[in-house]
Short mmCIF file of C-alpha atoms and ligand atoms in Angstrom, two decimals:
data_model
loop_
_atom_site.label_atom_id
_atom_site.label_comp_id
_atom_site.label_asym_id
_atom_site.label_seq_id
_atom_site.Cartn_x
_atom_site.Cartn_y
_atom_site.Cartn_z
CA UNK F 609 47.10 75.49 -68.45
CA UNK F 610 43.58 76.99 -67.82
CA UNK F 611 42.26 79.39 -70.12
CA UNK F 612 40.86 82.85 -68.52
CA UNK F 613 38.34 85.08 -69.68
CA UNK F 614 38.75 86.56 -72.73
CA UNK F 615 40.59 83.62 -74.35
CA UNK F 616 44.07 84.03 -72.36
CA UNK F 617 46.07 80.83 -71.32
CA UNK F 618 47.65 81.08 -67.69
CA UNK F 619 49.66 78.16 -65.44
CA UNK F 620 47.96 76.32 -63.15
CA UNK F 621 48.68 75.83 -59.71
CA UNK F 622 51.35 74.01 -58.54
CA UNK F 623 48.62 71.21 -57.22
CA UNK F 624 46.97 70.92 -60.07
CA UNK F 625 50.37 70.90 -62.03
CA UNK F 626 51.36 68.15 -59.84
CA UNK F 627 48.19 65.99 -60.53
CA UNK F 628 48.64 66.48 -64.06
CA UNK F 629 52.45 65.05 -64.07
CA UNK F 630 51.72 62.24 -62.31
CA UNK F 631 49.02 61.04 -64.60
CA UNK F 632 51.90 61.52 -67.17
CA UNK F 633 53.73 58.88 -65.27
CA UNK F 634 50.80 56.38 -64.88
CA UNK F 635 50.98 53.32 -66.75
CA UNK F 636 47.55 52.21 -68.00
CA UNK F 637 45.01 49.99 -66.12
CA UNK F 638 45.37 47.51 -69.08
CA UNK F 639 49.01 46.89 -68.66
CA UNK F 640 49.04 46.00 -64.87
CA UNK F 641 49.57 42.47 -65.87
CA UNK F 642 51.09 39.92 -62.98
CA UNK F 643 54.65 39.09 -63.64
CA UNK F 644 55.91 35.52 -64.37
CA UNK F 645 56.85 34.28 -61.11
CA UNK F 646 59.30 31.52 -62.69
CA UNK F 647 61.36 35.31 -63.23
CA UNK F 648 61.83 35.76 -59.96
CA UNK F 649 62.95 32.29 -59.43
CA UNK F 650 65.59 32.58 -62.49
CA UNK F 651 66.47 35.96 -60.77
CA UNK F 652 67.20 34.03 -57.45
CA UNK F 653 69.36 31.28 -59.26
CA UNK F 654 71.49 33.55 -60.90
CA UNK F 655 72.18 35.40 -57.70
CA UNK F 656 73.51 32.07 -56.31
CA UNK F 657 75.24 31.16 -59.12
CA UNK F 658 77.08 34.52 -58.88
CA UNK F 659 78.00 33.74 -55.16
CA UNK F 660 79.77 30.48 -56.94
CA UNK F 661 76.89 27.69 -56.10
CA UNK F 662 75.84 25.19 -58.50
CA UNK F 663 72.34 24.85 -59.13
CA UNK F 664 70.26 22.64 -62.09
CA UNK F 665 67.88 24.62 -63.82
CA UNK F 666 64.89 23.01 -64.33
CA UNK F 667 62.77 26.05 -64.23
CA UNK F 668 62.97 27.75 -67.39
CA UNK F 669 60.57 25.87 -70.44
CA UNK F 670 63.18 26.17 -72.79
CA UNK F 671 65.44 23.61 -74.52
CA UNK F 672 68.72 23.31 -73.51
CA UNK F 673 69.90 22.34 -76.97
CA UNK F 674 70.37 24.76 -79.65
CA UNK F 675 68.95 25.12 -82.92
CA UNK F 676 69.40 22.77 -85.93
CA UNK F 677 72.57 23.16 -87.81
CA UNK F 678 70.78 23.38 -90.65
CA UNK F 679 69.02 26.59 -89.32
CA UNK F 680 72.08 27.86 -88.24
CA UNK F 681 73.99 27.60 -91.89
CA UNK F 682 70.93 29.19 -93.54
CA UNK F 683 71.56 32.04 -91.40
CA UNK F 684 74.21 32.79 -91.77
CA UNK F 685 74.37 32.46 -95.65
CA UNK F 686 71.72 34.95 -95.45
CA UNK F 687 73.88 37.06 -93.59
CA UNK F 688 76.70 36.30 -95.73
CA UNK F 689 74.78 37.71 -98.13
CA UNK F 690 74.20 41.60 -96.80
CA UNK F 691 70.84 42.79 -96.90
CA UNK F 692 68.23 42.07 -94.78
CA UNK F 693 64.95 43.85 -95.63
CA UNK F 694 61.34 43.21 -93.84
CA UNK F 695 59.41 40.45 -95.86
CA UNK F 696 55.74 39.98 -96.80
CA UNK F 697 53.64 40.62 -93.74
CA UNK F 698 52.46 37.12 -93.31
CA UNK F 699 55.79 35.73 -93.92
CA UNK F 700 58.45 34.48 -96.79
CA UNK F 701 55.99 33.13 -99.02
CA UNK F 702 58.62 29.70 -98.78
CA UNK F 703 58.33 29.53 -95.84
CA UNK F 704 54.37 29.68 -95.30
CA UNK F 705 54.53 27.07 -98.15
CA UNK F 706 57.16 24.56 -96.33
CA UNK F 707 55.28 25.06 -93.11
CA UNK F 708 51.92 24.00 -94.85
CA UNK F 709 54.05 21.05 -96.46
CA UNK F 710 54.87 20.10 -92.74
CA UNK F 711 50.55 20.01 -92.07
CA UNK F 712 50.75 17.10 -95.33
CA UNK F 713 53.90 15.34 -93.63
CA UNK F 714 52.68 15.49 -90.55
CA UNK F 715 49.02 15.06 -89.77
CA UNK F 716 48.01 14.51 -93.62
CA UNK F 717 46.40 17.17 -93.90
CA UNK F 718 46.36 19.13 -97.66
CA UNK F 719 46.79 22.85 -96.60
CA UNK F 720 46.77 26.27 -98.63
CA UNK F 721 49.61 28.18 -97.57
CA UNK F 722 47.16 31.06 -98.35
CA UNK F 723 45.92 30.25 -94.56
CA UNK F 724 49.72 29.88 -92.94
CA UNK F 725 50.91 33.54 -91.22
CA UNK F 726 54.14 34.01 -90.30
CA UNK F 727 54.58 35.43 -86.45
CA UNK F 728 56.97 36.47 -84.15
CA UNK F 729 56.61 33.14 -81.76
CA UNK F 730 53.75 32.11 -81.05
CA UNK F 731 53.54 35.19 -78.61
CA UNK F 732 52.92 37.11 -81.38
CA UNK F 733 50.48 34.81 -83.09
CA UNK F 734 47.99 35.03 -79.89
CA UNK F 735 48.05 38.91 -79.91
CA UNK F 736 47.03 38.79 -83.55
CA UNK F 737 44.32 35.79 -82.86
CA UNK F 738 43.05 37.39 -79.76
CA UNK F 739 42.72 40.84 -81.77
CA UNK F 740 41.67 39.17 -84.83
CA UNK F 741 38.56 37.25 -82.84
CA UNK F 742 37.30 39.29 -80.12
CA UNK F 743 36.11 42.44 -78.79
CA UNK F 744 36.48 44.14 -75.71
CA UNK F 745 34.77 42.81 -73.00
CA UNK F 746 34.61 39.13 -74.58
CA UNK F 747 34.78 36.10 -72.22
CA UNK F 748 37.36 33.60 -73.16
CA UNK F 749 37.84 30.08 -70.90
CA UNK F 750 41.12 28.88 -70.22
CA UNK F 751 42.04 25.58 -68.55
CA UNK F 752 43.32 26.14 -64.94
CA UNK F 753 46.29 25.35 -64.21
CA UNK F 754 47.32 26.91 -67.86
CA UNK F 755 50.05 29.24 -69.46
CA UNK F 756 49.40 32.46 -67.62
CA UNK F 757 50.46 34.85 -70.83
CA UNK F 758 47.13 33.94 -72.10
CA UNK F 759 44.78 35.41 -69.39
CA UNK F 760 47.49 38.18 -69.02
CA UNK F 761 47.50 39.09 -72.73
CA UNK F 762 43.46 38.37 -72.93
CA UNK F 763 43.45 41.08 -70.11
CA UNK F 764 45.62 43.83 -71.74
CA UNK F 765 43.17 43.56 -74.77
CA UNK F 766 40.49 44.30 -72.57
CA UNK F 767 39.03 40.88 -72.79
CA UNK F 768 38.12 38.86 -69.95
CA UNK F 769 39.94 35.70 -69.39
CA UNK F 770 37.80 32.70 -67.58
CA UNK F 771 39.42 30.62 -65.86
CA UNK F 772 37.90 26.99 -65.64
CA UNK F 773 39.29 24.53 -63.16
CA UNK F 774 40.64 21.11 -64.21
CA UNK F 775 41.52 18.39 -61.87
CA UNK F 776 43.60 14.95 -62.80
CA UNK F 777 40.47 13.41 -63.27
CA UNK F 778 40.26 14.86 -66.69
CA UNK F 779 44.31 14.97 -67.03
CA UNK F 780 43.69 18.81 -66.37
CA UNK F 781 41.88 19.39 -69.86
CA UNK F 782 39.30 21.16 -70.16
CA UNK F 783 36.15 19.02 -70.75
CA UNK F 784 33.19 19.63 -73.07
CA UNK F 785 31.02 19.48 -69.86
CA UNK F 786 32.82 22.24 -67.93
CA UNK F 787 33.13 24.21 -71.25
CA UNK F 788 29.53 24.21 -71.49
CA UNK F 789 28.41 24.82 -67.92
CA UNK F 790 30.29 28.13 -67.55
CA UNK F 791 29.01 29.13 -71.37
CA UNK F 792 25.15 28.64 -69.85
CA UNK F 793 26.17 30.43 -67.17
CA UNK F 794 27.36 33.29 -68.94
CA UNK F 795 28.02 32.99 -72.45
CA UNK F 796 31.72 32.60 -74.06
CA UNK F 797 32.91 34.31 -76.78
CA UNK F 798 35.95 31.76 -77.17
CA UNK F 799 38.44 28.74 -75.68
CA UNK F 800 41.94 28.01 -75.80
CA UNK F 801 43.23 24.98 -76.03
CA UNK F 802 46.59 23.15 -75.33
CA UNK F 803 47.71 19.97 -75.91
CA UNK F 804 50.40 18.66 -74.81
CA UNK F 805 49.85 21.39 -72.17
CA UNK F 806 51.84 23.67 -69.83
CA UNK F 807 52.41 23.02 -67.36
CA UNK F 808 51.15 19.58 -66.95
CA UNK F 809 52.49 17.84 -69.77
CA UNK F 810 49.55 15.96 -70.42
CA UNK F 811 47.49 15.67 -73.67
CA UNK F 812 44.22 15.64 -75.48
CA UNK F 813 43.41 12.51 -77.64
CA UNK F 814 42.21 13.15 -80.92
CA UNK F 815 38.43 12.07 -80.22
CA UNK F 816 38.30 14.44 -77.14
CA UNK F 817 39.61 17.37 -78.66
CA UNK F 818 37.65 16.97 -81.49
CA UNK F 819 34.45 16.79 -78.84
CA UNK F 820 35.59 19.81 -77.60
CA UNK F 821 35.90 21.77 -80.68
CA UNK F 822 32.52 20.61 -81.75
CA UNK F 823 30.85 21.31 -79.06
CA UNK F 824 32.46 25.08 -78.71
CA UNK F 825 32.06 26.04 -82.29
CA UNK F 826 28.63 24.42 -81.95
CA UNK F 827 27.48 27.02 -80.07
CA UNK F 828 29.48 29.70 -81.52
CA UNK F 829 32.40 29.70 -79.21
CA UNK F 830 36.24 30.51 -81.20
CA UNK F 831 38.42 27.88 -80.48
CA UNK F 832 42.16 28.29 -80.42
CA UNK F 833 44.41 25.80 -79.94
CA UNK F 834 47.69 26.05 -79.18
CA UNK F 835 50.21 23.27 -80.44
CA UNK F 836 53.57 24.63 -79.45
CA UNK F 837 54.74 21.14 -78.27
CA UNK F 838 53.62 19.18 -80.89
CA UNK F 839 56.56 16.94 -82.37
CA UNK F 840 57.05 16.56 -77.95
CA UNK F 841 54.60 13.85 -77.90
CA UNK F 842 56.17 10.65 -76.01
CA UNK F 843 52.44 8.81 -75.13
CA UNK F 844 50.77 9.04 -78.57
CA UNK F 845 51.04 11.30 -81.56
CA UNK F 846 48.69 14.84 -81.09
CA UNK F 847 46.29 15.81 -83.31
CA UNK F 848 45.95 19.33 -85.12
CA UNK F 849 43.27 21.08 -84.36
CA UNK F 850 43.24 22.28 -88.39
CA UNK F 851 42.66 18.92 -89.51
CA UNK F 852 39.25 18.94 -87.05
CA UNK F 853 37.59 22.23 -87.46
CA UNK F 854 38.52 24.90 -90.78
CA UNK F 855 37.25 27.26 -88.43
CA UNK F 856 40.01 27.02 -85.57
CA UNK F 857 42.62 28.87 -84.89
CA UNK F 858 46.11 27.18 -84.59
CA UNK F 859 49.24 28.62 -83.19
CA UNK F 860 52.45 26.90 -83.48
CA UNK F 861 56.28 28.06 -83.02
CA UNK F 862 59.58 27.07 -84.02
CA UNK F 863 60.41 27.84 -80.00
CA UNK F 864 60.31 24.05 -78.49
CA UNK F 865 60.54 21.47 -80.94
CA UNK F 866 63.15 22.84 -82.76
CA UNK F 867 64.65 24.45 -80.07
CA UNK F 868 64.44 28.44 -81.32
CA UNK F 869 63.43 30.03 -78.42
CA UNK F 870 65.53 33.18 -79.04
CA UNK F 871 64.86 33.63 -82.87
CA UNK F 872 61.13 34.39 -82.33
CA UNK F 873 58.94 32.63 -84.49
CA UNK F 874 56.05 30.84 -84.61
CA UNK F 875 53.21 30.43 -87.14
CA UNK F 876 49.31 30.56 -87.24
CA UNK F 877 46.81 28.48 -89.14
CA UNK F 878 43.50 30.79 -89.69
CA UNK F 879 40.52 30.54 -91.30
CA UNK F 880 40.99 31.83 -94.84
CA UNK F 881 37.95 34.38 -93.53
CA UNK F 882 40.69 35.65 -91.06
CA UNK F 883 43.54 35.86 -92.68
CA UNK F 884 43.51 39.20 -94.36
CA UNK F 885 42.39 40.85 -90.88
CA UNK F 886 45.59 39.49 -89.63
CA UNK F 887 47.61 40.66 -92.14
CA UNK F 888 46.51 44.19 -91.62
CA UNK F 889 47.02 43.77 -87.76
CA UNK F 890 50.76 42.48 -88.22
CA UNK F 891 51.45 45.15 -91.12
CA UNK F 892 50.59 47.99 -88.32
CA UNK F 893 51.93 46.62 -85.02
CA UNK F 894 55.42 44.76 -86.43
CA UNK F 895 55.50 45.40 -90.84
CA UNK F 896 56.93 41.60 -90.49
CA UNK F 897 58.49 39.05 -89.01
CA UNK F 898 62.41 39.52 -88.20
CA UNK F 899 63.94 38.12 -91.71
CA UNK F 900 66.90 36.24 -90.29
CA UNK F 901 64.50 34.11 -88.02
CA UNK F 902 62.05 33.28 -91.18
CA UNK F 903 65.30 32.13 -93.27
CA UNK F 904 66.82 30.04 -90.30
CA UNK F 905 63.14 28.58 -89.54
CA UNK F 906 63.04 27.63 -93.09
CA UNK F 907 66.22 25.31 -92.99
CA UNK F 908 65.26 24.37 -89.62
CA UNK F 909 62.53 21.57 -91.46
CA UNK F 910 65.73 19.70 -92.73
CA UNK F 911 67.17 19.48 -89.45
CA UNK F 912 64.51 16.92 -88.39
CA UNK F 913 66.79 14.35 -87.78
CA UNK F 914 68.92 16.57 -84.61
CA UNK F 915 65.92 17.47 -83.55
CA UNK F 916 64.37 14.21 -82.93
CA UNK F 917 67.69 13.32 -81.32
CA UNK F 918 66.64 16.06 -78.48
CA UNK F 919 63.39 14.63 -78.79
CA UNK F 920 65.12 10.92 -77.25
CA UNK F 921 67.07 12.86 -74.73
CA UNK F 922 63.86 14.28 -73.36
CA UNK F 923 62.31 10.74 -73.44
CA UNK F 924 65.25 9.15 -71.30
CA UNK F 925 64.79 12.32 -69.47
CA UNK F 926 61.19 12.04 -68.66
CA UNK F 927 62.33 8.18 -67.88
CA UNK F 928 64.40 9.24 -64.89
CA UNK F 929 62.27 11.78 -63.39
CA UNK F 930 59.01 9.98 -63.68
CA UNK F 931 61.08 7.08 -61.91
CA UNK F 932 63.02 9.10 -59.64
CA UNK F 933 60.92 11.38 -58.25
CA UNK F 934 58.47 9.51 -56.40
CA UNK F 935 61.55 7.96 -54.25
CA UNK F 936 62.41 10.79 -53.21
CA UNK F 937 58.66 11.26 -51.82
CA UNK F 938 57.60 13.60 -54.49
CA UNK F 939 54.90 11.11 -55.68
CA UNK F 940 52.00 12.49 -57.01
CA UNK F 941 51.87 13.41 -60.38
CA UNK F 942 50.03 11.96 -63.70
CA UNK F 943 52.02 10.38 -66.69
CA UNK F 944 53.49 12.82 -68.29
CA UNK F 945 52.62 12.60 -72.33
CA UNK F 946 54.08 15.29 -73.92
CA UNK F 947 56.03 18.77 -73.91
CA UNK F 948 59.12 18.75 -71.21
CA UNK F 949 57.15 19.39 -68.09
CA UNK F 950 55.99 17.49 -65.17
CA UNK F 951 53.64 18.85 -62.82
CA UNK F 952 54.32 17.57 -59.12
CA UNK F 953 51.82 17.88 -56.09
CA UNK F 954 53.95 18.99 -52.91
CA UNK F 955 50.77 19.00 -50.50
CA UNK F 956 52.14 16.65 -48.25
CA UNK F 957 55.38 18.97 -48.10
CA UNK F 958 53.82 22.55 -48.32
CA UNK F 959 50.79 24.64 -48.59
CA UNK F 960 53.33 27.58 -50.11
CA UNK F 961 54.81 26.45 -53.20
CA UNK F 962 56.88 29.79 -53.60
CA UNK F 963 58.18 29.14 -50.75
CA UNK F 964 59.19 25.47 -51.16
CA UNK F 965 60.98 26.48 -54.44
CA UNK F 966 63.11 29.05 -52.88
CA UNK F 967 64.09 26.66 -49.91
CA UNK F 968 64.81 23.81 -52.84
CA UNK F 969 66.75 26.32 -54.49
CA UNK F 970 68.54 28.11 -51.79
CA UNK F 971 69.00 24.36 -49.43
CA UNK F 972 68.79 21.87 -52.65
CA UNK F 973 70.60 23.77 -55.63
CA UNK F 974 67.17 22.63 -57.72
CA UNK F 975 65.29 25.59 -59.17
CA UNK F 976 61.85 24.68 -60.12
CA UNK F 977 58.52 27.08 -61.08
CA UNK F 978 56.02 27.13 -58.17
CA UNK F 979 52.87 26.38 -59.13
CA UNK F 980 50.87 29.53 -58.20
CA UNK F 981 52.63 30.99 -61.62
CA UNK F 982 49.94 28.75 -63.53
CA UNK F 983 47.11 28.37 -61.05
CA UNK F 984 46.21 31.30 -58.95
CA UNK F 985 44.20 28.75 -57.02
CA UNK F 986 45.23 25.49 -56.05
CA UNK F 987 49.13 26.69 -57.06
CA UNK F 988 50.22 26.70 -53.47
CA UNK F 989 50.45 23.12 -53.74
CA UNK F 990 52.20 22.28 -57.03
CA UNK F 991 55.76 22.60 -58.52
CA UNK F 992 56.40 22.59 -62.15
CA UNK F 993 59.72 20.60 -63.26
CA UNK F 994 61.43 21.49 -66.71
CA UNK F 995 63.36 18.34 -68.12
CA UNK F 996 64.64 20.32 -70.90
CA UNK F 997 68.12 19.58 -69.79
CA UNK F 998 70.82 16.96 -70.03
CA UNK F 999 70.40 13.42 -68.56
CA UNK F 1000 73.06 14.04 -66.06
CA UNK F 1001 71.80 17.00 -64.71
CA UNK F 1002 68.59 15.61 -64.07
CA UNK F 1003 69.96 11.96 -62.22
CA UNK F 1004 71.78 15.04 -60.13
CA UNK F 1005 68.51 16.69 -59.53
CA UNK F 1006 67.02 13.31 -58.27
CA UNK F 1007 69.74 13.01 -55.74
CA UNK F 1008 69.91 16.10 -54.47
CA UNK F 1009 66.23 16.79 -54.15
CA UNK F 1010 65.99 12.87 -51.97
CA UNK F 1011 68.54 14.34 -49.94
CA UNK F 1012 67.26 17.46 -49.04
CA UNK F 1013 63.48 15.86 -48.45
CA UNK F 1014 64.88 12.89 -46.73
CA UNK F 1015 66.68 15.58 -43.97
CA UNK F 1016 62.83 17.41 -43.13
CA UNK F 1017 60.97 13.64 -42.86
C1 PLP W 2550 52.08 26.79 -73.82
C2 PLP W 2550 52.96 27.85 -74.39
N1 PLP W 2550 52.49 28.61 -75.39
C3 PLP W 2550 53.23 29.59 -75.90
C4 PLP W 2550 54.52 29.87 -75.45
C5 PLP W 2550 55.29 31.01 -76.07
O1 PLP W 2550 56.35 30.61 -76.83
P1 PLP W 2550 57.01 31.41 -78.05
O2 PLP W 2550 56.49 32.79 -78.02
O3 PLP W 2550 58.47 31.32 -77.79
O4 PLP W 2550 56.60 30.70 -79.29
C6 PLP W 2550 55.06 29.08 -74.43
C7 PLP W 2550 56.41 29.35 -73.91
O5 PLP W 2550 56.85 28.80 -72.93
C8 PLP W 2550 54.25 28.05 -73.88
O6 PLP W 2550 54.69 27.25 -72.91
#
C-alpha cells in the first residue's frame, strides 16, 4: 500500500506487489545454515534399503541399543499415572539433584544442584550457553575437524564461529598454542571444547585440558566444553571440565551413554553467575524440558549396569575395526579413545570423500559420513565410521569393505 496525498491508502503496482511477496517468502540470512551431509547419506541408504539391499549403518552417531529398562519403567509409571504438566524451567528439581550426585560419583566433585539446568539434549543446552555468553558478532574457536552444529548454531546467533585447524599431531585437539595465536590475532570471545571428540574419537588428558582452560579463561576467553561421550572412554577416564574451572560451561546429555537419543535431554553445568540468565532464556524459548524425558532420565542413573554392558560391546567393537580396517587398506587413523567414532584417512583412495561414501554405499552396502560434514577443509580426504552397532554387523562391514577395496587395487 502507498499512501497518497491527503492521507489516502491505494495498491501498489503489481511490481512492487510482487517484490513485497517475495520478501514474505524469504527465509532470513541467519538461518541459511549448511545441512548435515551424513542426511543425505542416511537418505541414500534408505532408498537402497527400499529397493531390498542390505546395507550396515555405520553412519548415524547414535546407539543402536535402546534405553535402560529402568528408564523405560519410570516412564511409563509416569504415564500410568495421567498428567503430564511442564516442570520447573531448569528441570525436576530430582533430577538436577541426582545429576549433581552423578558429578560426586563420578569425577568427585561436590556440586550444588543450584548450578545443574535441565535441557532438551545437549542441542538445547548450546543454544542457551551460546545465548547466555555472547553477543552478536563474538568470535568463538572451534577445533577443525569438529561437530558442525556448533559453527552452524554459533552462526544463526549471529556469532562468528572460528575455525582452528588440528592435525594428528595434537590428536586433533585444539592446543593452548593455536588457541592463543588466533586470539592475538584477533581476539576471542570464547572456545569449545570436546573430549572424547566427534568425529575423531580421540581425547583430552586431564593436564591438557586443564592447560587449555587456563590459558583461555586467562585471558578472558568462555570456555565450553562439551562432554556428551563421557562414560565412552575406553583409553583412560575424561575429566570434567567443572571440576577444573567454576567458570566453564559444561554440556552433557543423556543421548550417548545412556543411549536416549530420541527422548531429548541433556544437562548443563553453569556458573552459578549464569544460571538465572539461563533460566529466563529456557522459560521464553521452551517453558521446560519435555516431562516424560526428565522422569525416564531420572531412572536412567540406576540402569548403569545395561549401560556399561553397551559400553563392552562398543569396546569389542572398536577391537575389530581398529584391527580390521587397516587390512583392508584403510590404514591411517589414530587410536581411537573414546565416543563410538573412528576417523579414517582415504587419501590414498580419494580426494572426494562424498563421493567415496556413496560408491561404498551404493558398490559396498557400508554407509559411512564423509568427512567434509566435519571439516570444510581437509574433509575430502576423511571418512567417519560409527561403531555404534552390533559386533556382527561390524566383522560384516570389515569384509565387505576388503572386498570392495581389494577389486579397485
Ligand atoms: C559432539 C556432539 N555434541 C552434541 C551432540 C548433540 O546431541 P544431543 O542433542 O542428542 O544431546 C552430538 C550428537 O551427535 C554430538 O556428537
Amino acid at each position: 500500500m502507498r499512501q497518497e496525498r491527503g492521507g489516502e491508502l491505494r495498491p501498489n503496482g503489481p511490481e512492487t506487489m510482487l517484490e513485497a511477496a517475495k520478501q514474505l517468502l524469504k527465509p532470513s540470512k541467519r538461518s541459511d545454515v549448511p545441512p548435515f551431509i551424513v542426511m543425505d547419506v542416511m537418505a541414500a541408504a534408505a532408498q537402497r534399503e527400499a529397493l531390498g539391499a542390505r546395507v550396515i549403518h555405520m553412519e548415524v552417531g547414535q546407539p543402536a541399543a535402546p534405553a535402560p529398562s529402568t528408564a523405560i519403567k519410570a516412564a511409563q509409571a509416569a504415564l500410568a499415572h495421567g498428567r503430564i504438566g511442564y516442570t520447573e524451567t531448569l528441570g525436576i528439581p530430582s533430577l538436577r539433584a541426582r545429576i549433581a550426585r552423578h558429578y560426586k560419583d563420578t569425577y568427585d566433585l561436590a556440586l550444588d544442584p543450584v548450578r545443574v539446568v535441565v535441557t532438551t539434549g545437549s542441542s538445547g543446552g548450546f543454544v542457551l550457553a551460546f545465548l547466555s555468553l555472547f553477543e552478536p558478532g563474538d568470535r568463538v574457536a572451534l577445533a577443525n575437524p569438529g561437530y558442525p552444529p556448533y559453527r552452524h548454531i554459533l552462526s544463526a546467533l549471529g556469532c562468528e564461529p572460528v575455525l582452528i585447524q588440528t592435525t594428528e599431531e595434537t590428536r586433533w585437539a585444539l592446543s593452548a598454542k593455536s588457541l592463543i595465536a588466533e586470539h592475538r590475532r584477533k581476539p576471542l570471545q570464547g572456545v569449545v571444547v570436546a573430549s572424547p571428540a566427534n568425529p575423531t574419537g580421540t581425547m583430552m588428558d586431564a593436564d591438557t585440558l586443564s592447560r587449555l582452560i587456563a590459558v583461555a579463561e586467562a585471558e578472558g576467553i568462555r570456555v565450553i566444553s562439551d562432554e556428551i561421550y563421557h562414560g565412552l572412554d575406553y583409553a583412560f577416564a575424561a575429566e570434567t571440565a567443572a571440576n577444573l574451572s567454576e567458570r566453564s560451561v559444561v554440556i552433557n546429555s543423556f543421548s550417548k551413554y545412556f543411549c536416549m537419543t530420541g527422548w531429548r535431554v541433556g544437562w548443563m553445568v553453569a556458573p552459578d553467575s549464569l544460571v538465572r540468565s539461563v533460566e529466563r532464556l529456557q522459560g521464553n524459548l521452551a517453558i521446560s524440558v519435555p516431562t516424560l524425558a526428565q522422569f525416564a532420565a531420572q531412572a536412567a542413573f540406576d540402569g548403569r549396569e545395561e549401560m556399561e554392558a553397551v559400553k563392552h560391546s562398543y569396546e569389542e567393537n572398536r577391537r575389530i575395526l581398529t584391527e580390521g580396517l587397516p587390512k583392508t587398506g584403510i590404514d591411517k587413523f589414530l587410536p581411537v579413545d573414546g565416543a563410538f567414532y573412528l576417523y579414517a584417512n582415504i587419501a590414498r583412495f580419494s580426494d572426494d570423500s562424498l563421493d567415496f561414501a556413496k560408491r561404498m554405499l551404493n558398490e559396498a552396502g557400508v554407509a559411512a559420513t564423509p568427512g567434509i560434514d566435519f571439516d570444510p577443509i581437509d574433509g575430502k580426504h576423511f571418512l567417519r565410521f560409527c561403531y555404534a552397532g552390533s559386533a556382527a554387523d561390524m566383522r560384516e562391514a570389515v569384509e565387505r569393505i576388503g572386498n570392495w577395496l581389494a577389486h579397485k587395487r
